[in-house]
Amino acid sequence: MIPTRTLCSSLPQVCRIAKRSLKSCKIHGESLDSSVSPFLINGIHIFHCPDEVGIVAKLSDCIASRGGNILGADVFVPERKNVFYSRKEFVFDPVKWPREQMEEDFSKLAKMYNATKSVVRVPCIDPKYKIALLSSKQDHCLVDMLHAWQDGKLPVDITCVISNHERASNTHVIRFLERHGIPYHYLHTTKANKREQEILELVQDTDFLVLARYMQVLSGDFLKSYGKDIINIHHGLLPSFKGGHPSKQAFDAGVKLIGATSHFVTEELDSGPIIEQMVEAVSHRDNLRSFVQKSEDLEKKCLSKAIRSYCELRVLPYGTNKTVVF
């Protein structure tokens, strides 16, 4: 997961940010009650550690002792496994609980319980996650991500788009990127040269990567060198229909259910821990065009939801190849 950045600003600046944030910050779709404090903003904390009695109480006391109030809490303790997972959403006054102090308080709890992961995020204050999008010829996931970013539906900053497919200057994607000042890097790849070193140089300042239908296999050396999370999307027609034109294969076979899977990238192809899955029924009334459209729509929705869940700290590793998604 991504390490939390600390806020480096003066107290007056924090207050100004908090005041502005009241108009834009909502928790569970409800506006904050400014009668409690004019400075309340929301935070998120996730915790993963060996299980023992009293963890929930300690986490809650940490928030309450600083004047914070818990709005929602999720806890998962797998049966017959000594492991504890939690995610809390809370409101707090940044004047009473400065961002640096919050980081220190949760860090103390992490040391106390020998936590595998303890991450806190304040969406209204912390910088957005920096991501790079990797895509091949198919545009549907890439375009959907770009439009969601433009509409403010994805809490990320897109540093660049990298592709092994060249796009003409008059295409919708290139015009969009130029209009918003997002660099487009075309890297022609071959079986012998995946251009991975050049990709690494382009993405070194990112927090995680998104493969928006990038039809190249990233090597184990690349994954180790990058060292951060990479999220991929693929259709739910695997493993039954592999190779070229899987949608046509599935359509010709008369399948009644299609899907999409978003997952973390590992060295084993399309087998990383799953973040999100979606399915939809198809029938004899579908032609090949509507069949493909439904499949692509699922991929877009599935990838977008996975990215939002990841940015909202809803995804935690579980075991060797699973996830807990709150």
mmCIF file of C-alpha atoms in Angstrom:
data_model
loop_
_atom_site.group_PDB
_atom_site.id
_atom_site.type_symbol
_atom_site.label_atom_id
_atom_site.label_comp_id
_atom_site.label_asym_id
_atom_site.label_seq_id
_atom_site.Cartn_x
_atom_site.Cartn_y
_atom_site.Cartn_z
ATOM 1 C CA MET A 1 0.000 0.000 0.000
ATOM 2 C CA ILE A 2 0.995 3.623 -0.317
ATOM 3 C CA PRO A 3 2.732 5.383 2.595
ATOM 4 C CA THR A 4 0.835 8.348 3.997
ATOM 5 C CA ARG A 5 2.269 11.751 3.365
ATOM 6 C CA THR A 6 2.452 14.196 6.213
ATOM 7 C CA LEU A 7 1.029 17.680 5.912
ATOM 8 C CA CYS A 8 3.655 20.392 5.946
ATOM 9 C CA SER A 9 1.829 23.649 6.461
ATOM 10 C CA SER A 10 1.189 26.258 9.095
ATOM 11 C CA LEU A 11 -1.799 26.024 11.416
ATOM 12 C CA PRO A 12 -3.627 28.985 9.829
ATOM 13 C CA GLN A 13 -3.310 27.333 6.447
ATOM 14 C CA VAL A 14 -4.795 24.101 7.846
ATOM 15 C CA CYS A 15 -7.766 26.084 9.178
ATOM 16 C CA ARG A 16 -8.323 27.754 5.809
ATOM 17 C CA ILE A 17 -8.194 24.381 4.045
ATOM 18 C CA ALA A 18 -10.586 22.888 6.574
ATOM 19 C CA LYS A 19 -13.103 25.710 6.117
ATOM 20 C CA ARG A 20 -13.059 25.304 2.348
ATOM 21 C CA SER A 21 -13.347 21.546 2.728
ATOM 22 C CA LEU A 22 -16.677 21.788 4.560
ATOM 23 C CA LYS A 23 -18.381 22.597 1.263
ATOM 24 C CA SER A 24 -16.881 19.632 -0.546
ATOM 25 C CA CYS A 25 -16.380 16.915 2.091
ATOM 26 C CA LYS A 26 -19.217 14.473 2.654
ATOM 27 C CA ILE A 27 -19.260 11.224 4.560
ATOM 28 C CA HIS A 28 -21.775 8.514 3.641
ATOM 29 C CA GLY A 29 -23.577 11.135 1.533
ATOM 30 C CA GLU A 30 -24.392 13.418 4.467
ATOM 31 C CA SER A 31 -23.152 16.949 5.056
ATOM 32 C CA LEU A 32 -21.246 17.651 8.243
ATOM 33 C CA ASP A 33 -22.996 19.442 11.090
ATOM 34 C CA SER A 34 -21.080 22.686 11.408
ATOM 35 C CA SER A 35 -22.822 23.439 14.715
ATOM 36 C CA VAL A 36 -20.463 20.941 16.365
ATOM 37 C CA SER A 37 -17.331 22.649 15.051
ATOM 38 C CA PRO A 38 -16.713 24.856 12.020
ATOM 39 C CA PHE A 39 -13.517 22.912 11.284
ATOM 40 C CA LEU A 40 -14.587 19.253 11.185
ATOM 41 C CA ILE A 41 -13.176 17.203 8.316
ATOM 42 C CA ASN A 42 -13.045 13.472 7.722
ATOM 43 C CA GLY A 43 -10.260 10.935 7.955
ATOM 44 C CA ILE A 44 -9.808 7.253 7.201
ATOM 45 C CA HIS A 45 -7.628 4.749 9.037
ATOM 46 C CA ILE A 46 -6.892 1.122 8.185
ATOM 47 C CA PHE A 47 -5.165 -1.331 10.504
ATOM 48 C CA HIS A 48 -3.837 -4.847 9.947
ATOM 49 C CA CYS A 49 -2.115 -6.699 12.776
ATOM 50 C CA PRO A 50 -2.029 -9.951 14.767
ATOM 51 C CA ASP A 51 -5.309 -10.363 16.631
ATOM 52 C CA GLU A 52 -5.627 -9.825 20.361
ATOM 53 C CA VAL A 53 -8.169 -8.532 22.849
ATOM 54 C CA GLY A 54 -8.670 -4.768 23.074
ATOM 55 C CA ILE A 55 -7.540 -3.532 19.654
ATOM 56 C CA VAL A 56 -10.903 -1.968 18.752
ATOM 57 C CA ALA A 57 -11.022 -0.192 22.106
ATOM 58 C CA LYS A 58 -7.511 1.210 21.694
ATOM 59 C CA LEU A 59 -8.169 2.444 18.154
ATOM 60 C CA SER A 60 -11.442 4.050 19.218
ATOM 61 C CA ASP A 61 -9.848 5.644 22.265
ATOM 62 C CA CYS A 62 -7.068 7.085 20.097
ATOM 63 C CA ILE A 63 -9.650 8.928 17.997
ATOM 64 C CA ALA A 64 -11.900 9.929 20.898
ATOM 65 C CA SER A 65 -9.017 11.214 23.040
ATOM 66 C CA ARG A 66 -8.258 13.802 20.343
ATOM 67 C CA GLY A 67 -11.870 14.924 20.077
ATOM 68 C CA GLY A 68 -12.633 12.855 16.981
ATOM 69 C CA ASN A 69 -15.881 10.988 16.360
ATOM 70 C CA ILE A 70 -16.176 7.649 14.544
ATOM 71 C CA LEU A 71 -18.778 7.636 11.773
ATOM 72 C CA GLY A 72 -18.273 4.111 10.483
ATOM 73 C CA ALA A 73 -16.178 1.105 11.431
ATOM 74 C CA ASP A 74 -15.553 -2.242 9.741
ATOM 75 C CA VAL A 75 -13.727 -5.107 11.438
ATOM 76 C CA PHE A 76 -12.805 -8.509 10.065
ATOM 77 C CA VAL A 77 -11.205 -11.324 12.073
ATOM 78 C CA PRO A 78 -10.953 -14.543 10.016
ATOM 79 C CA GLU A 79 -12.016 -17.705 11.790
ATOM 80 C CA ARG A 80 -9.121 -19.712 13.259
ATOM 81 C CA LYS A 81 -6.562 -17.171 12.063
ATOM 82 C CA ASN A 82 -4.620 -14.874 14.338
ATOM 83 C CA VAL A 83 -5.115 -11.715 12.290
ATOM 84 C CA PHE A 84 -7.133 -8.521 12.691
ATOM 85 C CA TYR A 85 -8.348 -6.066 10.010
ATOM 86 C CA SER A 86 -10.168 -2.785 10.522
ATOM 87 C CA ARG A 87 -11.182 0.346 8.642
ATOM 88 C CA LYS A 88 -12.586 3.422 10.358
ATOM 89 C CA GLU A 89 -14.031 6.671 9.037
ATOM 90 C CA PHE A 90 -14.073 9.549 11.488
ATOM 91 C CA VAL A 91 -14.422 13.310 11.751
ATOM 92 C CA PHE A 92 -12.006 15.530 13.619
ATOM 93 C CA ASP A 93 -10.936 19.110 14.131
ATOM 94 C CA PRO A 94 -7.471 19.651 12.548
ATOM 95 C CA VAL A 95 -6.800 22.452 15.004
ATOM 96 C CA LYS A 96 -7.201 20.090 17.954
ATOM 97 C CA TRP A 97 -5.610 17.135 16.160
ATOM 98 C CA PRO A 98 -2.909 18.305 13.721
ATOM 99 C CA ARG A 99 -2.070 16.006 10.838
ATOM 100 C CA GLU A 100 1.456 15.289 12.124
ATOM 101 C CA GLN A 101 0.121 14.412 15.575
ATOM 102 C CA MET A 102 -2.452 12.060 14.047
ATOM 103 C CA GLU A 103 0.320 10.254 12.175
ATOM 104 C CA GLU A 104 2.329 9.934 15.374
ATOM 105 C CA ASP A 105 -0.628 8.643 17.405
ATOM 106 C CA PHE A 106 -1.488 5.882 14.952
ATOM 107 C CA SER A 107 2.190 4.997 14.554
ATOM 108 C CA LYS A 108 2.429 4.353 18.291
ATOM 109 C CA LEU A 109 -0.509 1.950 18.067
ATOM 110 C CA ALA A 110 1.107 0.239 15.089
ATOM 111 C CA LYS A 111 4.250 -0.403 17.128
ATOM 112 C CA MET A 112 2.221 -1.514 20.150
ATOM 113 C CA TYR A 113 0.406 -4.188 18.146
ATOM 114 C CA ASN A 114 3.218 -5.033 15.707
ATOM 115 C CA ALA A 115 0.968 -3.987 12.827
ATOM 116 C CA THR A 116 1.612 -5.186 9.298
ATOM 117 C CA LYS A 117 -0.135 -2.090 7.959
ATOM 118 C CA SER A 118 -1.388 1.124 9.532
ATOM 119 C CA VAL A 119 -2.335 3.880 7.098
ATOM 120 C CA VAL A 120 -4.227 7.085 7.764
ATOM 121 C CA ARG A 121 -5.557 9.424 5.108
ATOM 122 C CA VAL A 122 -7.301 12.796 5.219
ATOM 123 C CA PRO A 123 -8.771 13.187 1.708
ATOM 124 C CA CYS A 124 -9.467 16.912 1.998
ATOM 125 C CA ILE A 125 -5.859 17.679 2.935
ATOM 126 C CA ASP A 126 -3.559 14.937 1.689
ATOM 127 C CA PRO A 127 -2.259 15.115 -1.886
ATOM 128 C CA LYS A 128 -4.101 13.009 -4.443
ATOM 129 C CA TYR A 129 -2.490 9.767 -5.523
ATOM 130 C CA LYS A 130 -0.301 10.064 -8.601
ATOM 131 C CA ILE A 131 -0.923 7.365 -11.184
ATOM 132 C CA ALA A 132 0.122 6.484 -14.711
ATOM 133 C CA LEU A 133 -2.226 4.749 -17.135
ATOM 134 C CA LEU A 134 -0.894 2.011 -19.416
ATOM 135 C CA SER A 135 -3.035 1.074 -22.389
ATOM 136 C CA SER A 136 -2.793 -0.689 -25.752
ATOM 137 C CA LYS A 137 -5.110 -0.353 -28.746
ATOM 138 C CA GLN A 138 -8.498 -0.653 -27.049
ATOM 139 C CA ASP A 139 -9.687 2.723 -25.784
ATOM 140 C CA HIS A 140 -12.761 1.969 -23.681
ATOM 141 C CA CYS A 141 -11.111 1.656 -20.253
ATOM 142 C CA LEU A 142 -8.613 4.440 -20.955
ATOM 143 C CA VAL A 143 -11.281 6.889 -22.117
ATOM 144 C CA ASP A 144 -13.534 6.017 -19.188
ATOM 145 C CA MET A 145 -10.696 6.649 -16.718
ATOM 146 C CA LEU A 146 -9.820 9.980 -18.335
ATOM 147 C CA HIS A 147 -13.422 11.202 -18.285
ATOM 148 C CA ALA A 148 -13.934 10.033 -14.686
ATOM 149 C CA TRP A 149 -10.781 11.950 -13.715
ATOM 150 C CA GLN A 150 -12.005 15.040 -15.574
ATOM 151 C CA ASP A 151 -15.364 14.861 -13.755
ATOM 152 C CA GLY A 152 -13.688 14.547 -10.357
ATOM 153 C CA LYS A 153 -14.979 10.999 -9.811
ATOM 154 C CA LEU A 154 -11.518 9.534 -9.292
ATOM 155 C CA PRO A 155 -9.337 10.988 -6.484
ATOM 156 C CA VAL A 156 -6.118 10.791 -8.499
ATOM 157 C CA ASP A 157 -3.743 12.888 -10.561
ATOM 158 C CA ILE A 158 -2.777 11.297 -13.889
ATOM 159 C CA THR A 159 0.909 11.918 -14.575
ATOM 160 C CA CYS A 160 0.988 10.355 -18.048
ATOM 161 C CA VAL A 161 -0.433 7.759 -20.427
ATOM 162 C CA ILE A 162 1.909 5.086 -21.779
ATOM 163 C CA SER A 163 1.000 2.885 -24.726
ATOM 164 C CA ASN A 164 2.538 0.374 -27.084
ATOM 165 C CA HIS A 165 0.036 1.569 -29.679
ATOM 166 C CA GLU A 166 0.565 4.767 -31.654
ATOM 167 C CA ARG A 167 -2.410 7.131 -31.846
ATOM 168 C CA ALA A 168 -2.825 9.830 -34.463
ATOM 169 C CA SER A 169 -2.876 13.464 -33.366
ATOM 170 C CA ASN A 170 -6.521 13.917 -34.342
ATOM 171 C CA THR A 171 -7.857 11.067 -32.180
ATOM 172 C CA HIS A 172 -10.127 11.743 -29.229
ATOM 173 C CA VAL A 173 -7.583 10.434 -26.704
ATOM 174 C CA ILE A 174 -4.691 12.561 -27.959
ATOM 175 C CA ARG A 175 -6.833 15.705 -28.198
ATOM 176 C CA PHE A 176 -8.077 15.114 -24.624
ATOM 177 C CA LEU A 177 -4.556 14.606 -23.267
ATOM 178 C CA GLU A 178 -3.209 17.673 -25.040
ATOM 179 C CA ARG A 179 -6.093 19.784 -23.766
ATOM 180 C CA HIS A 180 -5.338 18.763 -20.184
ATOM 181 C CA GLY A 181 -1.555 18.758 -20.442
ATOM 182 C CA ILE A 182 -1.140 15.023 -19.814
ATOM 183 C CA PRO A 183 1.893 13.535 -21.625
ATOM 184 C CA TYR A 184 1.377 10.595 -23.993
ATOM 185 C CA HIS A 185 4.300 8.220 -24.451
ATOM 186 C CA TYR A 186 4.254 5.767 -27.338
ATOM 187 C CA LEU A 187 6.723 2.935 -26.796
ATOM 188 C CA HIS A 188 6.815 0.369 -29.566
ATOM 189 C CA THR A 189 7.287 -3.057 -27.987
ATOM 190 C CA THR A 190 8.432 -6.416 -29.328
ATOM 191 C CA LYS A 191 8.731 -9.862 -27.783
ATOM 192 C CA ALA A 192 12.415 -9.196 -27.323
ATOM 193 C CA ASN A 193 12.047 -5.660 -25.949
ATOM 194 C CA LYS A 194 9.099 -4.673 -23.747
ATOM 195 C CA ARG A 195 10.667 -1.215 -23.124
ATOM 196 C CA GLU A 196 10.337 -1.827 -19.383
ATOM 197 C CA GLN A 197 13.310 0.277 -18.346
ATOM 198 C CA GLU A 198 11.854 3.276 -20.164
ATOM 199 C CA ILE A 199 8.478 2.684 -18.532
ATOM 200 C CA LEU A 200 10.144 2.579 -15.111
ATOM 201 C CA GLU A 201 11.763 5.944 -15.757
ATOM 202 C CA LEU A 202 8.412 7.442 -16.740
ATOM 203 C CA VAL A 203 6.528 6.145 -13.676
ATOM 204 C CA GLN A 204 9.112 6.521 -10.924
ATOM 205 C CA ASP A 205 7.182 9.412 -9.326
ATOM 206 C CA THR A 206 3.818 7.608 -9.242
ATOM 207 C CA ASP A 207 2.023 6.024 -6.274
ATOM 208 C CA PHE A 208 0.562 3.120 -8.260
ATOM 209 C CA LEU A 209 -0.092 2.062 -11.851
ATOM 210 C CA VAL A 210 -3.278 1.170 -13.711
ATOM 211 C CA LEU A 211 -3.281 -1.202 -16.668
ATOM 212 C CA ALA A 212 -6.269 0.009 -18.666
ATOM 213 C CA ARG A 213 -6.279 -2.911 -21.115
ATOM 214 C CA TYR A 214 -2.499 -2.926 -21.539
ATOM 215 C CA MET A 215 -1.902 -6.076 -23.562
ATOM 216 C CA GLN A 216 1.676 -6.681 -22.480
ATOM 217 C CA VAL A 217 2.941 -8.946 -19.705
ATOM 218 C CA LEU A 218 5.107 -7.124 -17.176
ATOM 219 C CA SER A 219 8.129 -9.127 -16.067
ATOM 220 C CA GLY A 220 8.998 -10.082 -12.516
ATOM 221 C CA ASP A 221 12.033 -7.794 -12.723
ATOM 222 C CA PHE A 222 9.767 -4.867 -13.609
ATOM 223 C CA LEU A 223 7.412 -5.605 -10.698
ATOM 224 C CA LYS A 224 10.315 -5.804 -8.248
ATOM 225 C CA SER A 225 11.954 -2.651 -9.589
ATOM 226 C CA TYR A 226 8.724 -0.644 -9.445
ATOM 227 C CA GLY A 227 7.917 -1.995 -5.987
ATOM 228 C CA LYS A 228 4.408 -0.524 -5.738
ATOM 229 C CA ASP A 229 0.921 -1.739 -6.525
ATOM 230 C CA ILE A 230 -0.260 -2.242 -10.099
ATOM 231 C CA ILE A 231 -3.967 -2.732 -10.815
ATOM 232 C CA ASN A 232 -5.162 -4.612 -13.889
ATOM 233 C CA ILE A 233 -8.533 -5.299 -15.530
ATOM 234 C CA HIS A 234 -9.514 -8.200 -17.745
ATOM 235 C CA HIS A 235 -12.725 -9.681 -19.061
ATOM 236 C CA GLY A 236 -14.444 -12.579 -17.329
ATOM 237 C CA LEU A 237 -14.173 -14.867 -20.351
ATOM 238 C CA LEU A 238 -10.974 -16.441 -19.061
ATOM 239 C CA PRO A 239 -9.889 -19.209 -18.804
ATOM 240 C CA SER A 240 -12.481 -20.785 -21.118
ATOM 241 C CA PHE A 241 -11.851 -18.484 -24.076
ATOM 242 C CA LYS A 242 -8.223 -17.562 -24.620
ATOM 243 C CA GLY A 243 -6.245 -16.216 -27.541
ATOM 244 C CA GLY A 244 -7.623 -13.952 -30.241
ATOM 245 C CA HIS A 245 -11.186 -12.624 -30.222
ATOM 246 C CA PRO A 246 -12.340 -14.166 -26.924
ATOM 247 C CA SER A 247 -15.652 -12.278 -27.053
ATOM 248 C CA LYS A 248 -16.517 -13.867 -30.407
ATOM 249 C CA GLN A 249 -15.508 -17.268 -29.064
ATOM 250 C CA ALA A 250 -17.799 -16.817 -26.068
ATOM 251 C CA PHE A 251 -20.625 -15.438 -28.203
ATOM 252 C CA ASP A 252 -20.391 -18.345 -30.620
ATOM 253 C CA ALA A 253 -20.404 -20.749 -27.664
ATOM 254 C CA GLY A 254 -23.684 -19.244 -26.428
ATOM 255 C CA VAL A 255 -22.568 -18.290 -22.916
ATOM 256 C CA LYS A 256 -25.237 -16.783 -20.656
ATOM 257 C CA LEU A 257 -23.039 -14.941 -18.185
ATOM 258 C CA ILE A 258 -20.101 -12.593 -18.753
ATOM 259 C CA GLY A 259 -17.918 -10.727 -16.277
ATOM 260 C CA ALA A 260 -14.898 -8.588 -15.496
ATOM 261 C CA THR A 261 -12.179 -8.871 -12.868
ATOM 262 C CA SER A 262 -9.908 -6.182 -11.449
ATOM 263 C CA HIS A 263 -6.885 -7.443 -9.552
ATOM 264 C CA PHE A 264 -3.357 -6.677 -8.443
ATOM 265 C CA VAL A 265 -0.612 -7.625 -10.867
ATOM 266 C CA THR A 266 1.746 -10.429 -9.863
ATOM 267 C CA GLU A 267 4.265 -12.512 -11.766
ATOM 268 C CA GLU A 268 1.585 -15.115 -12.456
ATOM 269 C CA LEU A 269 -0.530 -13.851 -15.358
ATOM 270 C CA ASP A 270 -4.046 -12.672 -14.425
ATOM 271 C CA SER A 271 -3.848 -14.464 -11.070
ATOM 272 C CA GLY A 272 -3.127 -11.658 -8.597
ATOM 273 C CA PRO A 273 -5.316 -10.874 -5.565
ATOM 274 C CA ILE A 274 -8.806 -9.863 -6.709
ATOM 275 C CA ILE A 275 -10.116 -6.391 -5.852
ATOM 276 C CA GLU A 276 -13.444 -6.310 -7.670
ATOM 277 C CA GLN A 277 -15.564 -8.582 -9.881
ATOM 278 C CA MET A 278 -18.770 -7.899 -11.798
ATOM 279 C CA VAL A 279 -21.079 -10.080 -13.859
ATOM 280 C CA GLU A 280 -23.973 -9.558 -16.256
ATOM 281 C CA ALA A 281 -26.368 -11.852 -18.069
ATOM 282 C CA VAL A 282 -26.428 -12.148 -21.850
ATOM 283 C CA SER A 283 -28.943 -14.029 -23.949
ATOM 284 C CA HIS A 284 -29.972 -15.160 -27.422
ATOM 285 C CA ARG A 285 -31.279 -11.630 -28.004
ATOM 286 C CA ASP A 286 -27.726 -10.239 -27.988
ATOM 287 C CA ASN A 287 -25.806 -9.946 -31.221
ATOM 288 C CA LEU A 288 -22.023 -9.861 -31.277
ATOM 289 C CA ARG A 289 -21.974 -6.062 -31.097
ATOM 290 C CA SER A 290 -24.192 -5.826 -28.003
ATOM 291 C CA PHE A 291 -22.305 -8.750 -26.462
ATOM 292 C CA VAL A 292 -18.973 -6.949 -26.822
ATOM 293 C CA GLN A 293 -20.493 -3.650 -25.606
ATOM 294 C CA LYS A 294 -21.771 -5.288 -22.424
ATOM 295 C CA SER A 295 -18.385 -6.859 -21.809
ATOM 296 C CA GLU A 296 -16.544 -3.555 -22.278
ATOM 297 C CA ASP A 297 -19.018 -1.688 -20.061
ATOM 298 C CA LEU A 298 -18.389 -4.203 -17.278
ATOM 299 C CA GLU A 299 -14.637 -3.752 -17.610
ATOM 300 C CA LYS A 300 -14.988 0.023 -17.283
ATOM 301 C CA LYS A 301 -17.231 -0.166 -14.223
ATOM 302 C CA CYS A 302 -15.130 -2.829 -12.558
ATOM 303 C CA LEU A 303 -11.843 -0.975 -13.037
ATOM 304 C CA SER A 304 -13.270 2.363 -11.920
ATOM 305 C CA LYS A 305 -14.744 0.856 -8.755
ATOM 306 C CA ALA A 306 -11.484 -0.918 -7.949
ATOM 307 C CA ILE A 307 -9.521 2.336 -8.256
ATOM 308 C CA ARG A 308 -11.966 4.196 -5.994
ATOM 309 C CA SER A 309 -11.872 1.395 -3.415
ATOM 310 C CA TYR A 310 -8.089 1.426 -3.447
ATOM 311 C CA CYS A 311 -7.886 5.213 -3.022
ATOM 312 C CA GLU A 312 -10.444 5.096 -0.189
ATOM 313 C CA LEU A 313 -8.275 2.570 1.687
ATOM 314 C CA ARG A 314 -10.855 -0.201 1.372
ATOM 315 C CA VAL A 315 -8.453 -2.886 0.125
ATOM 316 C CA LEU A 316 -6.154 -4.931 2.374
ATOM 317 C CA PRO A 317 -4.074 -8.044 1.582
ATOM 318 C CA TYR A 318 -5.376 -11.282 3.070
ATOM 319 C CA GLY A 319 -3.273 -14.428 3.102
ATOM 320 C CA THR A 320 -1.068 -15.203 0.141
ATOM 321 C CA ASN A 321 -3.421 -14.318 -2.698
ATOM 322 C CA LYS A 322 -6.626 -12.806 -1.338
ATOM 323 C CA THR A 323 -7.899 -9.393 -0.295
ATOM 324 C CA VAL A 324 -10.199 -7.939 2.324
ATOM 325 C CA VAL A 325 -12.338 -5.266 0.654
ATOM 326 C CA PHE A 326 -14.388 -3.138 3.059
#
